[in-house]
Structures are given as C-alpha cells and as structure tokens.
Coordinates of C-alpha atoms in Angstrom, one line a residue:
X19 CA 10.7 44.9 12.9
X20 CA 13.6 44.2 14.7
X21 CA 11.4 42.9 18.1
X22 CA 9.7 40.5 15.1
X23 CA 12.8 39.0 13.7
X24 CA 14.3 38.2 17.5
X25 CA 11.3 36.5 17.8
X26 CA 11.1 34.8 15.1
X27 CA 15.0 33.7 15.7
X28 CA 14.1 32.7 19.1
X29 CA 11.4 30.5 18.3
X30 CA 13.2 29.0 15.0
X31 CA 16.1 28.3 17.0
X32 CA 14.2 26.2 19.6
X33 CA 12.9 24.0 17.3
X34 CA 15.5 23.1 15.5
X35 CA 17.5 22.8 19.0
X36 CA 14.5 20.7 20.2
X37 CA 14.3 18.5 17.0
X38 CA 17.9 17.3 16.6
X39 CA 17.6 16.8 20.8
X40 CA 14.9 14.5 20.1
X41 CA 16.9 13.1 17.2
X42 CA 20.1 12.3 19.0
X43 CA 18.4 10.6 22.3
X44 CA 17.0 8.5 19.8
X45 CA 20.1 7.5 18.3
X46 CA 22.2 7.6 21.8
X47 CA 19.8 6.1 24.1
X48 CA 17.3 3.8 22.2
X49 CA 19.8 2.7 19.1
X50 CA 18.0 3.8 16.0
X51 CA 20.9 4.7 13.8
X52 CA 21.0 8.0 11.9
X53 CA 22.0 6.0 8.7
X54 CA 19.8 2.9 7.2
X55 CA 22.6 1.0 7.2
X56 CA 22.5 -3.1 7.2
X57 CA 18.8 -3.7 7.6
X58 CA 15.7 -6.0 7.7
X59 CA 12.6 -5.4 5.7
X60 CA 10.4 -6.1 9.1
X61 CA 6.6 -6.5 8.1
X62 CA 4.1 -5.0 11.3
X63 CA 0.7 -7.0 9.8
X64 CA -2.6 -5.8 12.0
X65 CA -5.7 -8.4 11.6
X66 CA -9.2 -6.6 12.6
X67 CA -12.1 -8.8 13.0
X68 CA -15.0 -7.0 13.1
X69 CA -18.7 -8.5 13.5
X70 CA -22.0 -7.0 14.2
X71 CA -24.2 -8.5 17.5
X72 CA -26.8 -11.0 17.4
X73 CA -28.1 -13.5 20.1
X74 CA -26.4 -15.6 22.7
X75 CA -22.5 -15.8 23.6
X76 CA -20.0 -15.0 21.4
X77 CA -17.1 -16.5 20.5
X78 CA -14.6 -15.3 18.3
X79 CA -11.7 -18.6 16.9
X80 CA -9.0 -17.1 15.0
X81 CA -6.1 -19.6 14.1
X82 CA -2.6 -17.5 14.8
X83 CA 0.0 -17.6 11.7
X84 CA 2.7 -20.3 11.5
X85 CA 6.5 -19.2 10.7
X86 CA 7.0 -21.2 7.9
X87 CA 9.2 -20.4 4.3
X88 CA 11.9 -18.8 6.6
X89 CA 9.6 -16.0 8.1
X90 CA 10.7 -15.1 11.7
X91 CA 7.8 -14.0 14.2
X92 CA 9.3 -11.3 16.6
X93 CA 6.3 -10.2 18.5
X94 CA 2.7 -10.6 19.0
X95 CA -0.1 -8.5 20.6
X96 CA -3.8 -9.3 21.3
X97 CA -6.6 -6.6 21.9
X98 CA -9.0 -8.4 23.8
X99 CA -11.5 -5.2 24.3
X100 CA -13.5 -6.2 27.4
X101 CA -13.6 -10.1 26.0
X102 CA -12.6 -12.9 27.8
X103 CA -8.9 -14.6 25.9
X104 CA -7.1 -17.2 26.1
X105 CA -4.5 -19.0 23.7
X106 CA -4.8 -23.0 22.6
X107 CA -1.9 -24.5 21.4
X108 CA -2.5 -28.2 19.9
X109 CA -0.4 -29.7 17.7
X110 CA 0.7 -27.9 15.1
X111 CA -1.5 -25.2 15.2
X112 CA -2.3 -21.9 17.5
X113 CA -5.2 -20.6 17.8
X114 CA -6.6 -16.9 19.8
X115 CA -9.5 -17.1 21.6
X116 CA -12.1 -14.6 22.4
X117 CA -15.3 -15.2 24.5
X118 CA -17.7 -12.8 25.7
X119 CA -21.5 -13.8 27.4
X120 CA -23.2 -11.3 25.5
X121 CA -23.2 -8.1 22.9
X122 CA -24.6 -5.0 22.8
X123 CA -22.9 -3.2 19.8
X124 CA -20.9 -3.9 16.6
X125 CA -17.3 -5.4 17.9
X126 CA -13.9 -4.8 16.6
X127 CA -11.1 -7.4 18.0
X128 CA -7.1 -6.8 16.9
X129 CA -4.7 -9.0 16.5
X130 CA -1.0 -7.6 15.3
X131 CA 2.3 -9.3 14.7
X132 CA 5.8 -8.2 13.3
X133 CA 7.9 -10.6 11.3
X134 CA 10.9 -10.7 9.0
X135 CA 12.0 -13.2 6.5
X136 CA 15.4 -14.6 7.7
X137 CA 15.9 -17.1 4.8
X138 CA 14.1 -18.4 1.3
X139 CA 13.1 -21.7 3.0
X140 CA 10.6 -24.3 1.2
X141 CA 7.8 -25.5 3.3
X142 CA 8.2 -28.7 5.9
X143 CA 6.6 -32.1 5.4
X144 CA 3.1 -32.5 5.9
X145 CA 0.9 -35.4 6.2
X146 CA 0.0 -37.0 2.7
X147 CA -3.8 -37.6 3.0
X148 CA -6.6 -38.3 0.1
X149 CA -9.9 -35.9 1.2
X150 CA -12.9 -38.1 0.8
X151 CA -15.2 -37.1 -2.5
X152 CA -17.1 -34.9 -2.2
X153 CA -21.0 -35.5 -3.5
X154 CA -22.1 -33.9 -6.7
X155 CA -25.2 -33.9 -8.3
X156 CA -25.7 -35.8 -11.5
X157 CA -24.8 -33.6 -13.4
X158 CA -22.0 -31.6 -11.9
X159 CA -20.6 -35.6 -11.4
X160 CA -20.6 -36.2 -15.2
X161 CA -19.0 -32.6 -15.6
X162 CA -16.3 -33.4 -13.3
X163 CA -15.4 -36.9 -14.2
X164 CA -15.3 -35.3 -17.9
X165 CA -12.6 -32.9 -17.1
X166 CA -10.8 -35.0 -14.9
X167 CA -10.2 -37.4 -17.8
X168 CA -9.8 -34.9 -20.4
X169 CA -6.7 -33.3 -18.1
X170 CA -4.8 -36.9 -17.4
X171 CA -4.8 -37.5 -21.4
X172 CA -2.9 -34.2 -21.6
X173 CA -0.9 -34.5 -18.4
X174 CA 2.0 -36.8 -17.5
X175 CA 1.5 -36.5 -13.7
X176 CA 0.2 -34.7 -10.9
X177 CA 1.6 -31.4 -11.0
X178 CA 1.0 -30.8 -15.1
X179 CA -2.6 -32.0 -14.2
X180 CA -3.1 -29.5 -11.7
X181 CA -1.2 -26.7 -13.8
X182 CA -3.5 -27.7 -16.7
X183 CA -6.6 -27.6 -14.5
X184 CA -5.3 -24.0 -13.6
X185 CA -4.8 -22.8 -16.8
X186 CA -8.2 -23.7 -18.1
X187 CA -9.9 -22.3 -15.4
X188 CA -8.6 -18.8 -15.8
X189 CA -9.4 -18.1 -19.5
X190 CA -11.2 -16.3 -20.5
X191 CA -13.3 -18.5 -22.7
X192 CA -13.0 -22.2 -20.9
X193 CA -14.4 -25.5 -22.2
X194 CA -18.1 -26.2 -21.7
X195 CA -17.6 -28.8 -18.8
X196 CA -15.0 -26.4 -16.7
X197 CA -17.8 -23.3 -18.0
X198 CA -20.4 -25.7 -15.8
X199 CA -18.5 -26.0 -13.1
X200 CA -17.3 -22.8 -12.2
X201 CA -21.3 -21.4 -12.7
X202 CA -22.3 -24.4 -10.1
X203 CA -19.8 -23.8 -8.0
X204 CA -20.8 -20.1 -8.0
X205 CA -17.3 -19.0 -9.2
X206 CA -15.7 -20.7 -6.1
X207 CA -12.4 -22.0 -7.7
X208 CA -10.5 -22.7 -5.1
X209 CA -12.8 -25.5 -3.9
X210 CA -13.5 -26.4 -7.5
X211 CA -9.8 -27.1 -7.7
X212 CA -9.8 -29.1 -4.5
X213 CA -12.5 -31.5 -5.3
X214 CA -11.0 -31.8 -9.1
X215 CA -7.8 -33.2 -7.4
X216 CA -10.1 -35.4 -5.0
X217 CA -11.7 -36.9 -8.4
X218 CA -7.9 -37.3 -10.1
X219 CA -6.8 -39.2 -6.4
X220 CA -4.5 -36.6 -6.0
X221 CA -3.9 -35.2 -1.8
X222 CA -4.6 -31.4 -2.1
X223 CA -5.3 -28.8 0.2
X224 CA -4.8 -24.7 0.2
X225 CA -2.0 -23.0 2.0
X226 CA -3.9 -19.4 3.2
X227 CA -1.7 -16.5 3.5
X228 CA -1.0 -12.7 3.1
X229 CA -0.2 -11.0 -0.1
X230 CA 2.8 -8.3 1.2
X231 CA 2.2 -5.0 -0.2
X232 CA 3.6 -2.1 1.8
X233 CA 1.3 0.4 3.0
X234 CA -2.1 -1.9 2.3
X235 CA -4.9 -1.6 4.0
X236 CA -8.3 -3.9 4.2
X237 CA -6.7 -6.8 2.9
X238 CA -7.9 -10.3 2.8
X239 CA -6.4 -13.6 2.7
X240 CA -5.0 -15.1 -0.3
X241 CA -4.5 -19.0 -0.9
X242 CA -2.2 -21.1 -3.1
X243 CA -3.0 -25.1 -4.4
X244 CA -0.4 -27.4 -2.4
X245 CA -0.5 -30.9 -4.5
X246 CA 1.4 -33.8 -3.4
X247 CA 2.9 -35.6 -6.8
X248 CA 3.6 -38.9 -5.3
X249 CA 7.4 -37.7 -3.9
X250 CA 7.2 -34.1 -2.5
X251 CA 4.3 -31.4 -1.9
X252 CA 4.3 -28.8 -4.6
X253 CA 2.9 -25.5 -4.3
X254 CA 1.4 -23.9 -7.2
X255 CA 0.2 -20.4 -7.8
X256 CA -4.0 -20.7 -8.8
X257 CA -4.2 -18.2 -10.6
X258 CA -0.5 -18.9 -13.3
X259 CA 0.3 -22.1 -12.1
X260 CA 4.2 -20.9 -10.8
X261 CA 5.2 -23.6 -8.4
X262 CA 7.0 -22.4 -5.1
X263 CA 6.5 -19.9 -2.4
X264 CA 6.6 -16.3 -3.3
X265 CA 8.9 -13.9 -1.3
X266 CA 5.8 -11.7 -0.8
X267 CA 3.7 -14.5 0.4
X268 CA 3.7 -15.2 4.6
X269 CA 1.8 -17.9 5.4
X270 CA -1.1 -18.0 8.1
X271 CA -2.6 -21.2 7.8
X272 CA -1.5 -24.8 6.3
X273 CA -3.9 -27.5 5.3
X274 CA -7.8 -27.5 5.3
X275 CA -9.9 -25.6 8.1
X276 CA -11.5 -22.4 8.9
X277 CA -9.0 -19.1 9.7
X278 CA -11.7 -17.2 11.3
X279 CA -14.5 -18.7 13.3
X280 CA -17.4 -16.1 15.0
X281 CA -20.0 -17.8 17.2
X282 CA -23.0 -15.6 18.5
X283 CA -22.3 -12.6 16.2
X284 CA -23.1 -11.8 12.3
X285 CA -21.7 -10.0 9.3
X286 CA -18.0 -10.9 10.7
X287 CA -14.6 -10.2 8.7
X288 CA -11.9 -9.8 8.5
X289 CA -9.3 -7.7 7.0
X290 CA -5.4 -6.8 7.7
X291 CA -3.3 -3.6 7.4
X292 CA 0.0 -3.9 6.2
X293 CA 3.3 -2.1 6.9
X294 CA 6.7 -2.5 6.1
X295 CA 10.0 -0.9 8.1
X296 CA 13.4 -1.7 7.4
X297 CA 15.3 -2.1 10.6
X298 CA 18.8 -2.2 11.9
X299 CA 19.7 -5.7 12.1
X300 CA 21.4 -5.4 15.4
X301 CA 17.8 -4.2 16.8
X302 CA 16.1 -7.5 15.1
X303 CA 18.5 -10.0 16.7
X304 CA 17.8 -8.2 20.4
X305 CA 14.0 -8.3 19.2
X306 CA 14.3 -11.9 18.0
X307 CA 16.3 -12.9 21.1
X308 CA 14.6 -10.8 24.2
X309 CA 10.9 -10.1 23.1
X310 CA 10.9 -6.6 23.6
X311 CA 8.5 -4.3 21.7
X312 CA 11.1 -2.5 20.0
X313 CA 8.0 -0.8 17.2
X314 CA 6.6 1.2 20.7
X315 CA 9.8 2.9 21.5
X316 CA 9.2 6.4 22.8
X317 CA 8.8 9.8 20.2
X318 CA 7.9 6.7 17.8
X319 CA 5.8 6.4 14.7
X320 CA 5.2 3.4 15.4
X321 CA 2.9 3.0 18.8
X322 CA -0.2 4.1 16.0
X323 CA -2.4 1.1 14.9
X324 CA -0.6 -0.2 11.3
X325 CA -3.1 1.6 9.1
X326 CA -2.4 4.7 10.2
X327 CA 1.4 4.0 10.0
X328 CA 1.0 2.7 6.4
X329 CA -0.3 6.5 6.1
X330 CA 1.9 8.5 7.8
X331 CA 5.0 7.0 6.1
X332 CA 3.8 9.6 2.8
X333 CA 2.2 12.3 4.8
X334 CA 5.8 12.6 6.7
X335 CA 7.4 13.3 3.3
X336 CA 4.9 15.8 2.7
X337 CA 6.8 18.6 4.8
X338 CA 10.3 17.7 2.7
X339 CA 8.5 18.4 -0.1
X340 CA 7.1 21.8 0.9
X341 CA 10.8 22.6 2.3
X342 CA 11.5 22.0 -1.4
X343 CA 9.0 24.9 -2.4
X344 CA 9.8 27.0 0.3
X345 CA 13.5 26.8 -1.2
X346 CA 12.6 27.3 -4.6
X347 CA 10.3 29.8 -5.0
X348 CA 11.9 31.8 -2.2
X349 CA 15.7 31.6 -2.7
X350 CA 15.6 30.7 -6.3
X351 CA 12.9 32.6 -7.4
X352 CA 10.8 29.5 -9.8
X353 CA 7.5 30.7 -10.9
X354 CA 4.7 28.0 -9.9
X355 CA 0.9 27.7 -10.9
X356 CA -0.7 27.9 -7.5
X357 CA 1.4 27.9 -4.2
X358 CA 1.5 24.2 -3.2
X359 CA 0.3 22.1 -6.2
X360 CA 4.0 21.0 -7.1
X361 CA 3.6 19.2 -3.6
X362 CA 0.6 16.9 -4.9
X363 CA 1.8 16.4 -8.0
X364 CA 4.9 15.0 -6.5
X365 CA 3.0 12.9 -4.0
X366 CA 1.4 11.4 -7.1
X367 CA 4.9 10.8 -9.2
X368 CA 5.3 8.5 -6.0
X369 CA 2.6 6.2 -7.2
X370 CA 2.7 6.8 -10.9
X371 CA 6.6 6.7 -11.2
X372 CA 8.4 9.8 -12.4
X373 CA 8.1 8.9 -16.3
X374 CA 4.5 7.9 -16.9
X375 CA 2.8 10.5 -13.9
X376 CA 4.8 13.6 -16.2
X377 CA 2.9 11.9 -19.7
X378 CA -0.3 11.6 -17.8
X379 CA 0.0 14.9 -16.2
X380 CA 1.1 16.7 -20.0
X381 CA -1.4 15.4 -21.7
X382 CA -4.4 16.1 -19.0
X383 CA -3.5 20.0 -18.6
X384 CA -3.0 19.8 -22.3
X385 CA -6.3 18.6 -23.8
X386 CA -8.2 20.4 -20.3
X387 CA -6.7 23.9 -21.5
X388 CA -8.3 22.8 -25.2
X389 CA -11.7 22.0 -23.6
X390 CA -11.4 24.9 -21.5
X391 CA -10.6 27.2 -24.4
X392 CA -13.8 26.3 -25.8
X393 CA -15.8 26.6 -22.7
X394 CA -14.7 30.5 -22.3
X395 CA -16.5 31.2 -25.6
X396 CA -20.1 30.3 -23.4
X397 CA -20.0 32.5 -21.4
X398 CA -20.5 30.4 -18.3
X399 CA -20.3 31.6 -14.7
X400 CA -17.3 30.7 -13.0
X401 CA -18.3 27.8 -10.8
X402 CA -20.2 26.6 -14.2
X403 CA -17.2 26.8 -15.7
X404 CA -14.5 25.2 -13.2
X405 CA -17.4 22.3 -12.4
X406 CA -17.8 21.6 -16.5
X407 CA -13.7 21.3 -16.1
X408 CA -13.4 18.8 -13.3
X409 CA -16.1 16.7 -15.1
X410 CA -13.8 16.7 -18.4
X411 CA -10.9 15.9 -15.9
X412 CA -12.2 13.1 -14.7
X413 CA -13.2 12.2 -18.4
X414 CA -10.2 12.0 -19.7
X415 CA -9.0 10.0 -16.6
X416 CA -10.8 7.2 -17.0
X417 CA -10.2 7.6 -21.0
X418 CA -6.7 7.1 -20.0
X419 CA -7.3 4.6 -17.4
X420 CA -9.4 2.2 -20.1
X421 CA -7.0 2.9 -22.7
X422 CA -4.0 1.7 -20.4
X423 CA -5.3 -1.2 -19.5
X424 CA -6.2 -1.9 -22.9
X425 CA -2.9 -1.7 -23.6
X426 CA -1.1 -3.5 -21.0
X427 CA 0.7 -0.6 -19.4
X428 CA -0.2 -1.0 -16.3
X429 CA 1.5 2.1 -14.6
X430 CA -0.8 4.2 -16.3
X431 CA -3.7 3.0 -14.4
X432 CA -2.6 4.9 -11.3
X433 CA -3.6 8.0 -13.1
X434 CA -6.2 8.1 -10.3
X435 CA -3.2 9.3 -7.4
X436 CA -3.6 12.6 -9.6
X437 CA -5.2 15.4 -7.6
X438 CA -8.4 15.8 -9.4
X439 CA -9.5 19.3 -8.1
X440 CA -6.0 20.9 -8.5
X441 CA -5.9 19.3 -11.8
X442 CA -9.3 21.4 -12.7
X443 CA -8.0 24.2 -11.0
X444 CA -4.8 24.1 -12.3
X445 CA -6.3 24.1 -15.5
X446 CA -8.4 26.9 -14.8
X447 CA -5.6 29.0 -13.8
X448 CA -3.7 28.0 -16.8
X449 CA -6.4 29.1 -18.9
X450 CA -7.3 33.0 -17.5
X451 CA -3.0 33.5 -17.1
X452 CA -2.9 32.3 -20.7
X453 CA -6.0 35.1 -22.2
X454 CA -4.3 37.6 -19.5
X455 CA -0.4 37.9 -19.9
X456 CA 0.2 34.8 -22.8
X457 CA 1.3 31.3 -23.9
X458 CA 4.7 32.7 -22.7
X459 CA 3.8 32.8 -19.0
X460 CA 1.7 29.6 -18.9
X461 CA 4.6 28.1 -19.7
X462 CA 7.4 29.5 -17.4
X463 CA 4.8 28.8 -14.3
X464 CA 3.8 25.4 -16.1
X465 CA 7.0 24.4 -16.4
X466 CA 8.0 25.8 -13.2
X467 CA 5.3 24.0 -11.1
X468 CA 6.7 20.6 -13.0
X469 CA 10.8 21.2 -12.3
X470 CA 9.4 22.0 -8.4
X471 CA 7.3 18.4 -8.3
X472 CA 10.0 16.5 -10.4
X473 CA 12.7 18.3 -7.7
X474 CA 10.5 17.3 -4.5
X475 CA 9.5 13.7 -6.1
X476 CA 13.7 13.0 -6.5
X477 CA 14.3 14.3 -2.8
X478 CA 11.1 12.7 -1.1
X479 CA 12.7 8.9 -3.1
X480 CA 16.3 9.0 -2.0
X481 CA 16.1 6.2 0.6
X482 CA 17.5 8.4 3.4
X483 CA 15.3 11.0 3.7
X484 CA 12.2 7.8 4.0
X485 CA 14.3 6.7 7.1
X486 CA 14.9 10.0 8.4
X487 CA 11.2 11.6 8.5
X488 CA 9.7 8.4 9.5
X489 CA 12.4 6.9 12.5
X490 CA 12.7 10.2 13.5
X491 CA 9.8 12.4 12.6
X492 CA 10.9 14.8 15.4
X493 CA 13.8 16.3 12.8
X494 CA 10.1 18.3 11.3
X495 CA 10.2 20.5 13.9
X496 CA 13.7 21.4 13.3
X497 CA 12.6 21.6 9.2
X498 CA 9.7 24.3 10.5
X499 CA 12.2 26.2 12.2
X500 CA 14.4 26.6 8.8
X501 CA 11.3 27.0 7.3
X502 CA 10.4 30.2 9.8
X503 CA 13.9 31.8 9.2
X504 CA 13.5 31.9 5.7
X505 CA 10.3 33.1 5.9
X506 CA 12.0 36.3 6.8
X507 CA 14.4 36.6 4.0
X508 CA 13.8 39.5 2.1
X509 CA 16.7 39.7 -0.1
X510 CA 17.5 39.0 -3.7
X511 CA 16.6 35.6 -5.5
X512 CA 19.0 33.9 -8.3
X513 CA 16.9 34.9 -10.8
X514 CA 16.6 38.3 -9.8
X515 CA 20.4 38.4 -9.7
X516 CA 20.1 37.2 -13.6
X517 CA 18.2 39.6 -14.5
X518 CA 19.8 42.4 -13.0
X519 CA 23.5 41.2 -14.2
X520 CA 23.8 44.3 -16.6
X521 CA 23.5 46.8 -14.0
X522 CA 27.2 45.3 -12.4
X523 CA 29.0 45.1 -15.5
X524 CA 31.7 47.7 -15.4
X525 CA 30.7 51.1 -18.0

C-alpha cells in the first residue's frame, strides 16, 4: 500500500512539475501571457480545394483575398503537394497558382491565412462600370423588363430599387414575373439580381467573402450586391437588404470573376475551416511587423491544420470538466446517473446555452421515463427495450426541433448537441433505479448529474480557463497529476460528514 501511494506521488508529482515547466517556458521564453489580457480576435481561415483527376494538365487559379474593411493579413502559407506554384500579382488582384503535367489520384491543395480586423473601415473606390445586357429569351426579356419597371414606380433611386428587388425575391410567395425568373434562372439569385440591375442601368457586381463563425468547418463563400447609386458604392445584404459591411464578413474577392479556376481536373471545390484565437496584441504588432509564424510556436495547438484546431478548442475543456466530477463526486460526495454523463451534458450546455439545453434536457428525460414506464409493462428484452428508447429520443428531438423553429426560438434547434445514446441510456437507468430504490433516488442522482453539468458548463465558460487549456494545453498533464492524487483519497466526503454530524455532538 504504502510502495503504491509513493508511486503514485512520484508519478503525480512529475506531471504537474512537467506541466507548469512547459507552462512557464511558454510564458518566459515565447511571450504567451498567462492572462488574456489586451487582445486581438485573430481569425486562422484554411481554404482546401479538392478535385478528382481527369485528362491532360492541370491547373489549379485561385484568386488570394484582398485586405479590405480594415482586415489586417498577418501571414500566408501555400501547400503546393508535389505541384508546380507560383504567385501573379496584376493590378489589384493576387492570384495562387498551381500547375501540375498530369494526375493520377483525387488532389487536395491548401491554402491558409491569419488576419485580424484593425479598424471598421468602408470599402475603397472602385471603377463605376455598366455590365453589358445580358440576352434573355423572349420571354424571360418580357419578365424582366416587367419587374424592372414595376420596382422604379416604387423606388426613388438606386439603392431602394435594389432593396425592393431583394425583398421580393426572398418571400416566400413573390409576384408571378419575379416567380419566373427565379425558376429560369434555376434559383440562381445572385445573377438574377445582377442582370436586373443591368436592365435598371444600374453598375452592380458581388463582393465574395467569408461568413466568420468560430470553429466552422466546410464552409463556402458568401457574396453581398455592391450597387453604385450615382455618388458612392453601396453594399447591401441579398438576402435583408442591410447596407454596409458586416463585422463578421472578410472579404476575398471584389468585383466580377471566378475565385476558383481548375483546369484538367473534375468535381473541384472548395471549402474553408474557420478558427478564431484571441491574441496578445503585443504578439500581433511583432506578427504584423516581422512576418513570423507566431500560430507554429513550439508545445502549440496551433501547428494542426485549422479544422482540427476548431476541434480541439472543446475537446481541451473536456478534461476541466471531468476534474469537475472528479471533485465532486469524490471530495463532495454528489450522486450522479452514470459516471461521466454530467461531462456531455455540459459539452452540450456549450451549444445550447445554459437556460434552454436544462428545458430541453428536463423535458426529454421527462416524457422518455413516461414512454419508458410503459415499455416495461411488454416485457421486452433489454436491447429491445433500450433500442425502442433511443428511437422515442430521437422522436421527441426532432418534435422539439420542428416545434422550435415553428416558433422562432432558435436556440432550441441545437437540441441535436444532446448526446443521444446517453440520453436513452440515461433514461434507462433512470427508469430500473426508479422500480428498484424510488422516485426519491432518481431524483437525488438526477439532480445531481444536472448541479455536476451546470457546475462544469460555468467553469469550462469563464474566459480564462478557454485561454489557459488551449495556449497552454501542457497545464493537462499537471490537471492528471491532481487527478491521480485524488484518486487515492480515501477519506470522508462533505456529505458523509453531514450525515454523520450527530455522532460529534457532545452527550
């Protein structure tokens, strides 16, 4: 006994020794700070174009983003992947090259930058130029001309044309001409709205950019209607008609033109991974100013591809979370349903917020322990019977799920982050605890299970603990060391101590 705690003490000790070592070189020698502090939201975006062979040389044309509305680029790396590269600059636009004589096997190229938004600006001049018209058939001509004139009688210039020409093609019922259009345009309505503001003799293009959401993967490119009303461009939303550039919009490409051009290949596209990390804004300005690669220091997170950073920044609070168990349910003594299922839960508070995931979670156990109720008077086997439960789970899910949206409350549509199987399961266990030792102890572990994810959810959101486990993802070894020294405590919990307070009270 003794030999095992000594070695257990050893080992503990060296990890937590070795973690905060790894910790404090980072902070000494490499200038991470310890404490968020004043930071930049830095965005690490990852293109990947991927395409499938076919016959001849490839080339693959991929116009590079332009730092406009205030973004900053900081750095830029190309994978080239046994291709031939080169970069053209002509005026006003970049563009990546790759060139290869021939292909054997489906391709992926990469193409990641990392950029910060220094100031709100509004987009530079551009040439003012009318596109040509564009030739219709006969019909589709008559259509067009229709709405055109029907949208200057209500407008009283360029802009309230083109928000009018918005607003009727997203609803839900549109006129009969716009109805036309959009079925011969095969629901194409961003070049619908481009050759309407040919026919009104108003200069429009689309401004092609990324839609910012932390932690996104496979997205595609999003475009906004620039107009030009006779003084200034104007850039309007196409799907609400807001004018300006959002602050979760970077731009990629300005004006008309391809973003992604694949020669010799099929099947191409291409998609982008999105990640967001706020940095110290003393390591921006040396990125800014020196064109290091601050993202690939050593012991970092960040030397893995974007996608799998966007993941890793919630699997690292994953550990916090069971140090919360481990704390509870140890030291504390709170009754759980099932070991580790406060952990999930609270990964899915995370997405559903705090308020709405403990509603969705209440009233799934809920109505599964009322199905499940009835189920035990069949007589089923017990895979039978935890299979008919996970099919009622994922009933009421998307009950939920239609009714939310419905309803316009759109947090409850996350109701999918919720842990189907350990919902069943949980269920389940609910259900035999509650026929073997009552409604009494279902709802001590039940409400256990919740105080343990609602305690883990709060912990895993304060701000510091997001920095800590993902700048410096060593400190989890010194978090398993903890984790092995109370692994040997064997004394009393708090609620033991409760429950035994009558046996210290003086005779």
């Amino acid at each position: 006994m003794i030999a095992s705690r000594l070695k257990i003490g050893l080992v503990a000790s060296f990890l937590i020794i070795f973690g905060l070592g790894l910790t404090l070189y980072k902070a000494a020698r490499l200038g991470l700070p310890l404490l968020p502090g004043e930071s930049r939201e830095v965005w690490t975006i990852e293109s990947k174009i991927s395409f499938k062979p076919a016959s001849g040389p490839v080339e693959v044309d991929l116009k590079t983003p332009q730092a406009l509305g205030g973004w900053v680029m900081l750095d830029e790396h190309f994978a080239s992947s046994g291709f031939g590269f080169t970069v053209e600059d002509e005026v006003g636009r970049r563009e990546a090259r790759w060139t290869r004589q021939t292909l054997e096997h489906p391709t992926t190229l990469y193409y990641k930058i990392q950029a910060y938004r220094a100031n709100v600006d509004s987009l530079p001049d551009y040439p003012v130029q009318l596109e040509s018209r564009p030739r219709l058939q006969a019909d589709q001509l008559t259509a067009m001309e229709r709405l055109v004139e029907l949208l200057r009688e209500k407008s009283t210039g360029p802009e309230t044309l083109a928000r009018l020409l918005i607003q009727d093609l997203n609803r839900d019922e549109p006129d009969p001409d716009t109805a036309f259009l959009i079925d011969s345009y095969s629901g194409s309505t961003q070049q619908l709205m481009l050759d309407a503001m040919t026919f009104a003799g108003i200069p429009a293009h689309l401004v092609r950019g990324i839609q910012l959401e932390d932690g996104r993967r496979r997205q595609t490119l999003s475009a906004m209607l620039e107009i030009h009303d006779g003084q200034r461009w104007v850039l309007l939303n196409p799907v609400n008609g807001e004018a300006g550039l959002p602050d979760d919009f970077l731009v990629w490409q300005r004006g008309p033109g391809t973003v992604l051009r694949v020669v010799g290949a099929r099947d191409s596209r291409l998609e982008f991974a999105l990640v967001s990390n706020n940095l110290p804004a003393k390591a921006v300005v040396s990125m800014e100013q020196q064109s290091e690669q601050f993202a690939l220091l050593d012991f970092s997170i960040y030397a893995l591809p974007v996608e799998q950073q966007g993941i890793f920044k919630g699997l690292l609070l994953i550990p916090v979370a069971t140090f919360m168990v481990v704390l509870l349910r140890l030291l504390i003594g709170v009754k759980t349903s099932g070991t580790f299922m406060p952990v999930l839960i609270a990964l899915a508070f995370t997405q559903t917020t705090l308020w709405v995931g403990l509603a969705i979670f209440l009233v799934i156990v809920s109505v599964g322990l009322w199905i499940r109720s009835w189920l035990s008077h069949l007589n089923l086997l017990l895979v039978a019977r935890v299979s008919a439960v996970i099919i009622v789970v994922i009933l009421l899910m998307a009950t939920m799920a239609i009714i939310a949206y419905k309803t316009g409350i759109d947090q409850a549509l996350t109701v999918t982050f919720f842990p189907i199987i350990i919902l069943s399961w949980t269920v389940e266990r609910m259900s035999i605890l509650w026929e073997e030792e009552g409604g009494h102890e279902v709802l001590m572990q039940g409400g256990g299970s919740l105080l343990v994810a609602v305690l883990a959810y709060l912990v895993m959101s304060i701000p510091l603990v997001a920095h800590l486990t993902f700048n410096f993802p060593e400190l989890l070894f010194s978090l398993l060391g903890v984790v092995l020294l109370l692994g040997k405590y064997t004394g009393y919990r708090l609620s033991e101590l409760y429950r035994f307070r009558e046996m210290v009270k003086p005779q």
